Coordinates of C-alpha atoms in Angstrom, one line a residue:
X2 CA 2.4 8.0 -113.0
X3 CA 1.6 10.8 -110.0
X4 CA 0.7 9.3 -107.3
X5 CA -2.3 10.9 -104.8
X6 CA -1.4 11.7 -101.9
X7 CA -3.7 10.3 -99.6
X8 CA -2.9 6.9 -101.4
X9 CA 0.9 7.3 -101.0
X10 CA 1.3 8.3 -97.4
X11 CA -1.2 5.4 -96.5
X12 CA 1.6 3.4 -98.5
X13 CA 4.1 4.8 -96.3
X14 CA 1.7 4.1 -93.2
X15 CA 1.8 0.1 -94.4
X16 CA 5.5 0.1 -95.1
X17 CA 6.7 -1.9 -91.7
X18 CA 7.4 -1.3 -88.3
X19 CA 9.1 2.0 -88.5
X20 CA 11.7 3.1 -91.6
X21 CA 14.9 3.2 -91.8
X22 CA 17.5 6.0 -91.5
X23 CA 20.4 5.2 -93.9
X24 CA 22.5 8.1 -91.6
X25 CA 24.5 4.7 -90.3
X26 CA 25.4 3.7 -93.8
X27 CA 27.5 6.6 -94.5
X28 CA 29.9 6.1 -90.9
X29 CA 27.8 8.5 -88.8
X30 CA 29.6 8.3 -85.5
X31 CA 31.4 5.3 -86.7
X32 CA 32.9 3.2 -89.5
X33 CA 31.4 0.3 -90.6
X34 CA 32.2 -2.1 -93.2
X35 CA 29.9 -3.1 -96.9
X36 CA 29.6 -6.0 -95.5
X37 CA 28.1 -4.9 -92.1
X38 CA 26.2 -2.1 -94.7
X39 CA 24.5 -4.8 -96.6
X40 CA 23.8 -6.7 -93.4
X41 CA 22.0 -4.2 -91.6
X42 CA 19.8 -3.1 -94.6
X43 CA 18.7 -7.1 -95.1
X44 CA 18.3 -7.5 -91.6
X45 CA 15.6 -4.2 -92.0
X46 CA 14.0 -6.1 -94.3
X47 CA 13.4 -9.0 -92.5
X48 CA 12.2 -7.1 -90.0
X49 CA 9.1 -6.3 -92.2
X50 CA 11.1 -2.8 -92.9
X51 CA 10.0 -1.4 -96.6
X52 CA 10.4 2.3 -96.3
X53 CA 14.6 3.1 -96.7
X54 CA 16.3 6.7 -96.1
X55 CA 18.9 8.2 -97.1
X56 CA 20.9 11.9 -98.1
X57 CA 23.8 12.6 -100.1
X58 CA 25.4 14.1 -97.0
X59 CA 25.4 10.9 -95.1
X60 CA 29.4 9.8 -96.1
X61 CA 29.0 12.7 -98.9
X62 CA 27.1 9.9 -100.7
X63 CA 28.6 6.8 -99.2
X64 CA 25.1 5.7 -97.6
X65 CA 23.6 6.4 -100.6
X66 CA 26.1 3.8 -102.8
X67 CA 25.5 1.0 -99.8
X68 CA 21.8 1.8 -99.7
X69 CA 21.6 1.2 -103.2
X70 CA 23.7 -1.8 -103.9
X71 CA 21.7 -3.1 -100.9
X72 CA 18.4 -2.7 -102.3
X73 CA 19.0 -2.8 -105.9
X74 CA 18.2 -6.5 -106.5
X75 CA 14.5 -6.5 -104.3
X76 CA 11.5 -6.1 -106.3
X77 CA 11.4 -2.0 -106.9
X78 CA 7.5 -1.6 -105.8
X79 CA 8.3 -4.0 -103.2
X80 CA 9.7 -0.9 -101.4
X81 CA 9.5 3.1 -100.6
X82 CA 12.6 4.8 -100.9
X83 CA 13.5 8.7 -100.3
X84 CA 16.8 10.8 -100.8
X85 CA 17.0 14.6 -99.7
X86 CA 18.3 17.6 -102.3
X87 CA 20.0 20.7 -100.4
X88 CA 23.7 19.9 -100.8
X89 CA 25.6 19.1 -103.9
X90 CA 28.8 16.7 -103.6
X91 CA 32.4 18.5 -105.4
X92 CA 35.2 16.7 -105.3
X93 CA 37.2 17.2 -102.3
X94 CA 40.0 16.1 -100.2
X95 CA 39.9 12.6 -98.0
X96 CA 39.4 13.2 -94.2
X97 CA 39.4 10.3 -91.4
X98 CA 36.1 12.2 -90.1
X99 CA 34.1 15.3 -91.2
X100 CA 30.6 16.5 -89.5
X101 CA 30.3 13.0 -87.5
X102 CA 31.0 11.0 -90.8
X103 CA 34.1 8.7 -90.7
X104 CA 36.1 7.7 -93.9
X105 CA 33.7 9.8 -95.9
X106 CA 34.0 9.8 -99.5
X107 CA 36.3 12.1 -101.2
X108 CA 33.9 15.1 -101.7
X109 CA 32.8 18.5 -100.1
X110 CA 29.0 18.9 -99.5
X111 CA 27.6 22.6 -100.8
X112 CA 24.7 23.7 -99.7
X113 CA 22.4 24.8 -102.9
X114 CA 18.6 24.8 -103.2
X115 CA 18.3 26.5 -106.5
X116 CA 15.9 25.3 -109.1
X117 CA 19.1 23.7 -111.1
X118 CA 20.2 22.0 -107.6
X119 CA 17.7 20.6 -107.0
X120 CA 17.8 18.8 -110.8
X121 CA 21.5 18.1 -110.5
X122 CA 21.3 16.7 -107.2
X123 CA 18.5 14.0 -108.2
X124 CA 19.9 13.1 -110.8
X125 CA 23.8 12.7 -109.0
X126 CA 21.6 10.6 -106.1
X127 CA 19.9 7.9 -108.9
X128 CA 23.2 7.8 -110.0
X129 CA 24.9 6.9 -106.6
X130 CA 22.2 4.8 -105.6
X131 CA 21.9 2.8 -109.3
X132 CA 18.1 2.6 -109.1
X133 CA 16.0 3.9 -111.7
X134 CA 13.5 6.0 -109.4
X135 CA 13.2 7.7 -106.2
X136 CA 10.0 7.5 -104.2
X137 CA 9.7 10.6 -101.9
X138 CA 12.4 14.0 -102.0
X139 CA 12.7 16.3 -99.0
X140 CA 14.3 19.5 -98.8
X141 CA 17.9 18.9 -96.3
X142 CA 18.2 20.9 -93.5
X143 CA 16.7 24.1 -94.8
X144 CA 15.7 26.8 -92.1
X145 CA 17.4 29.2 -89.1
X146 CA 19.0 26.3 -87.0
X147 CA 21.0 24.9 -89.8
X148 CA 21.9 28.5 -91.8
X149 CA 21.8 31.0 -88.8
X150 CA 22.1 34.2 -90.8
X151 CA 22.2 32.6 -94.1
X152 CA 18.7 31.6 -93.6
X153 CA 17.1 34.4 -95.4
X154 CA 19.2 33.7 -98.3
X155 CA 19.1 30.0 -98.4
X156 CA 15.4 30.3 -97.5
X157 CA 14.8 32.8 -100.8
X158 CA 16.9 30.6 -103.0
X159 CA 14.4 27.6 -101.9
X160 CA 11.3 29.4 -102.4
X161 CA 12.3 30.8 -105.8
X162 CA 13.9 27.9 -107.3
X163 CA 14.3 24.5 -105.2
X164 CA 10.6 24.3 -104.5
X165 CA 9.5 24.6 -108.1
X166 CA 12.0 22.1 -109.2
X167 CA 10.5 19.6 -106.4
X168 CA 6.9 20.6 -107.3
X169 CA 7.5 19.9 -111.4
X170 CA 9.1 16.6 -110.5
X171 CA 6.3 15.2 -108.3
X172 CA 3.8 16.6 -111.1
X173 CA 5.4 15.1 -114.0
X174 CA 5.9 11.6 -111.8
X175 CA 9.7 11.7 -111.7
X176 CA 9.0 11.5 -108.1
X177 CA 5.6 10.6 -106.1
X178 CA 5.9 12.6 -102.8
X179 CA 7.8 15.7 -102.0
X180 CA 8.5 17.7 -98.6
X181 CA 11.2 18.7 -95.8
X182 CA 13.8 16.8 -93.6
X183 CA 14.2 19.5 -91.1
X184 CA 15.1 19.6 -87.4
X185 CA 12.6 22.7 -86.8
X186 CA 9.0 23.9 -87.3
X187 CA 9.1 27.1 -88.0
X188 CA 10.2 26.5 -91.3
X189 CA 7.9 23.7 -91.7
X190 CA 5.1 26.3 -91.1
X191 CA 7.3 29.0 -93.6
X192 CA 7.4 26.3 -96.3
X193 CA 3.9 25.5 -96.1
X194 CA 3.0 29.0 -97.1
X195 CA 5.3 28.9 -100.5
X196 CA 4.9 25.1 -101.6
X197 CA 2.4 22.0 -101.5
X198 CA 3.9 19.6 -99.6
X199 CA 3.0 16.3 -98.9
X200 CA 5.4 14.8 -96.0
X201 CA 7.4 16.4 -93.3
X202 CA 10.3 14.6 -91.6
X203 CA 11.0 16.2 -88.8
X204 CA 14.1 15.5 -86.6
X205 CA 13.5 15.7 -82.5
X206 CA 10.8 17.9 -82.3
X207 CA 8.2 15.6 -81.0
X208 CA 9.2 13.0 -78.8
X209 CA 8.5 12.1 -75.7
X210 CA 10.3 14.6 -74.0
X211 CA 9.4 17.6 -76.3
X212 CA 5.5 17.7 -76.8
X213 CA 5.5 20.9 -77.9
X214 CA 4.7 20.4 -81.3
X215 CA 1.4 18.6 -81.5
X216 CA -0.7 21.4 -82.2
X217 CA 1.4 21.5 -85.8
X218 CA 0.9 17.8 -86.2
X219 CA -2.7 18.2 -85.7
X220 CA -2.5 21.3 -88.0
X221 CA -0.9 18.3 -90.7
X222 CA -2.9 16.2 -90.5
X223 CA -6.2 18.3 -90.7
X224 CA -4.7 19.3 -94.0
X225 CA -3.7 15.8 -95.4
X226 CA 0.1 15.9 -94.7
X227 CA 2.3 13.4 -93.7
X228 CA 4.8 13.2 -90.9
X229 CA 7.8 11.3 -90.5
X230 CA 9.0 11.0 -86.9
X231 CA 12.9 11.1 -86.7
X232 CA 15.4 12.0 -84.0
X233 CA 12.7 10.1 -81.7
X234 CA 15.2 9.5 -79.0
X235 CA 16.3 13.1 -79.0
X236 CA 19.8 12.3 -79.8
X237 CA 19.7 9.8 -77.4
X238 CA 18.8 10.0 -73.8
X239 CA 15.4 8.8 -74.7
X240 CA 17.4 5.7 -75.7
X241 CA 20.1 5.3 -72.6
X242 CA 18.6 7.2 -69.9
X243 CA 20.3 9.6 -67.5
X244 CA 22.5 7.0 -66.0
X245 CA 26.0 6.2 -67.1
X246 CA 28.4 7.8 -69.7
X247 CA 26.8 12.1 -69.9
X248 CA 23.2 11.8 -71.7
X249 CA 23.0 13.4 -75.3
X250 CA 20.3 15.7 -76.2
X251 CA 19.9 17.4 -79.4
X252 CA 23.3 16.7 -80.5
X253 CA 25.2 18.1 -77.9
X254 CA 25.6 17.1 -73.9
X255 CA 22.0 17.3 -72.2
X256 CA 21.1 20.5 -69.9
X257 CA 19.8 19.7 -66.3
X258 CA 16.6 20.6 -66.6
X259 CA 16.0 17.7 -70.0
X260 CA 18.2 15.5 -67.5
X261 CA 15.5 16.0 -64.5
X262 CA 12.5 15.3 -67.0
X263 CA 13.7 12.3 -68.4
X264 CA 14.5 10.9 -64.9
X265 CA 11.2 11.4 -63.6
X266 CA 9.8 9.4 -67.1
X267 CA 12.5 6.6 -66.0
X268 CA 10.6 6.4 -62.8
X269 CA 7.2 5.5 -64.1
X270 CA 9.0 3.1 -66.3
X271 CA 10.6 1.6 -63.6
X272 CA 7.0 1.2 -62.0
X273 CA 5.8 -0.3 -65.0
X274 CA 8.3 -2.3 -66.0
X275 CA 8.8 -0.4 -69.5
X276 CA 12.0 -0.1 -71.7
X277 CA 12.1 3.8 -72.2
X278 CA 13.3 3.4 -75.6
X279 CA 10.2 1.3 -76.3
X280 CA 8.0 4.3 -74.6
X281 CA 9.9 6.7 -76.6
X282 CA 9.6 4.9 -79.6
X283 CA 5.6 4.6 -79.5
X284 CA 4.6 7.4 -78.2
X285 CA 6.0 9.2 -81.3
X286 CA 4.4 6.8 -83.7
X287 CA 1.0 6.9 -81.8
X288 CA 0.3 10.4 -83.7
X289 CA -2.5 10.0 -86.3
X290 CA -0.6 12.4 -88.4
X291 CA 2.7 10.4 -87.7
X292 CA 2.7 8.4 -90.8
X293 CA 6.1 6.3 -89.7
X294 CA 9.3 6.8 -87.4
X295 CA 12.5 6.4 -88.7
X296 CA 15.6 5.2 -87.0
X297 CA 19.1 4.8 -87.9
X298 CA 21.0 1.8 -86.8
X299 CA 24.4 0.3 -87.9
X300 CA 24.0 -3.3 -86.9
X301 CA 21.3 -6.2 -87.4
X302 CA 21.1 -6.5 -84.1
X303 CA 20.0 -3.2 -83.1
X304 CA 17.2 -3.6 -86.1
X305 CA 15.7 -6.6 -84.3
X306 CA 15.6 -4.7 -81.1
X307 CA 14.4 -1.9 -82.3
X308 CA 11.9 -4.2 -84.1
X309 CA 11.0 -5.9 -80.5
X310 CA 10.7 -2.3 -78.9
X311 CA 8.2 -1.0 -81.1
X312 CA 6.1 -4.0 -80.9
X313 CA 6.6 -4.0 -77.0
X314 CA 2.8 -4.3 -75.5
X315 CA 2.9 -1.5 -72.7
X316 CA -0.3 -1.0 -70.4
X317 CA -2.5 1.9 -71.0
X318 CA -1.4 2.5 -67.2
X319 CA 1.6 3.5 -68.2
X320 CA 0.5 6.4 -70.5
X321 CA -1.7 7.4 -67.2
X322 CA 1.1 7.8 -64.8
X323 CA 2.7 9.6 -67.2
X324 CA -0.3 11.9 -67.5
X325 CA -1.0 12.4 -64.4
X326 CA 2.7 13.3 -63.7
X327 CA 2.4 15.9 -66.2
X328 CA 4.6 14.0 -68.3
X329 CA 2.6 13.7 -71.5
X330 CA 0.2 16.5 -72.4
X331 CA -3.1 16.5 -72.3
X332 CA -3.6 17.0 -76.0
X333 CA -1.0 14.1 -76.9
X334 CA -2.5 10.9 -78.1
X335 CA -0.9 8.2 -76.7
X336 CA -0.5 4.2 -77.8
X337 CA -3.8 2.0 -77.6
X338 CA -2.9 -1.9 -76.9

């Protein structure tokens, strides 16, 4: 049965602390074990966790498997759960690690947002994750940053096929919610023009070190969309500071200039007494258009942290230094106790 929208993405608003990013199921950065796999998604779920993500490219469907055979005995409408068309998997050689993910699955990911992609690649994902339905499907990685001058192509191919293969399977209530998981918003604001979207996960573009990005937000929710805050720690140096081992931002080393920023947000957290990942973590949920964040972790451990950070009380001071410093923008909304 189609779900509204208004009634699903308040859904997704009630679905626990934050979501969680199934990246850590398919080895992202490291291996892990099934064992670990299933451990981490229960541990989400004790947490109060009920919204789950996941891709085919994570592990070239390896997270997808582990998600599944994690969640596939819980109540289905106990739980939201969303997969990502894009990329189809082909059988391919094994590799130790490929794109970040280690002991992959034997397959090559191709990118394809055709109308028939986007069909094939739903129907592969219920397969891999042996549940009969997905909740929510977003678009992988479309846009300039990931396709550089395949964009136009990749972008056409979306518009004229992908999009209409989404829209047909939210109308005919295959699926109940349907947008992008993109690390940009320009193509957010392309997409819009070409397709009816109801959610937007979007990867480190509004944090609390990049604030530019608000004015879309507002823009989304104005118009009834839905955004899910990922990459909230900007690849992490929201999450370990400037101190230590050379900060990560945006998936690569972090410049000077983010380096000197987030140092100057360490200092009012210092005065404060604040974890920065806990700042970091709010401030992007506090959006009213911000429907959830997500976050991948691999162990239960870092789920009940993450579960304690975003549940941290912080003083409304806090925010104010951080104002006043010119830290957070004047037209950012920012936690109330």
């Amino acid at each position: 049965m189609k779900t509204s929208r208004t009634a699903f993405l308040q859904r997704l608003a009630a679905s626990g602390p934050f979501g969680f990013g199934a990246s850590t199921l398919g080895n992202l950065y490291r291996q892990i074990d099934d064992a670990q796999a299933r451990a981490t998604v229960n541990g989400a779920w004790d947490q109060g966790v009920r919204y789950f993500d996941t891709a085919p490219f994570y592990g070239f469907g390896l997270s997808e498997r582990r998600l599944g055979d994690a969640l596939r005995e819980r109540p289905r409408d106990a739980f939201l759960l969303s997969t990502k068309v894009g990329r189809l998997l082909v059988p391919g050689g094994a590799a130790d690690e490929r794109f970040g993910f280690h002991s992959p699955m034997p397959f090559d990911p191709v990118y394809d947002y055709s109308y028939d992609g986007v069909m094939r690649s739903v129907e592969a994902s219920l397969h891999r994750l042996g549940l009969a339905r997905i909740d929510v499907l977003l678009m992988h990685d479309l846009g300039r940053l990931t396709h550089g001058a395949d964009h136009d192509r990749t972008f056409a191919e979306a518009v004229d096929g992908g999009f209409r293969a989404m829209t047909e399977l939210r109308d005919t209530g295959v699926v109940s919610a349907i947008g992008l998981g993109v690390n940009e918003i320009a193509v957010c604001e392309a997409s819009l023009a070409h397709a009816d979207l109801d959610l937007l996960m979007i990867a480190g573009r509004y944090t609390l070190l990049e604030q530019e990005a608000e004015r879309f937000l507002a823009q989304c929710g104005a118009r009834g969309i839905g955004v899910v805050g990922a990459g909230v720690y900007n690849s992490g140096i929201l999450a370990t500071g400037t101190r230590g081992e050379p900060p990560h931002y945006d998936y690569g080393i972090a410049p000077e200039e983010v380096i000197g920023r987030v140092a100057a947000i360490e200092r009012c957290c210092e005065q404060f007494g604040v974890p920065l990942p806990a700042a970091a973590l709010q401030f992007a949920a506090a959006h009213p258009a911000v429907a959830t964040v997500v976050l991948g972790t691999g162990s239960p451990d870092r789920i009940k942290q993450t579960a304690d950070l975003i549940r941290l009380p912080i003083p409304a001071a806090f925010w104010q230094a951080l104002r006043a410093e010119g830290l957070v923008s004047g037209d950012c909304p920012t936690p109330t106790a």
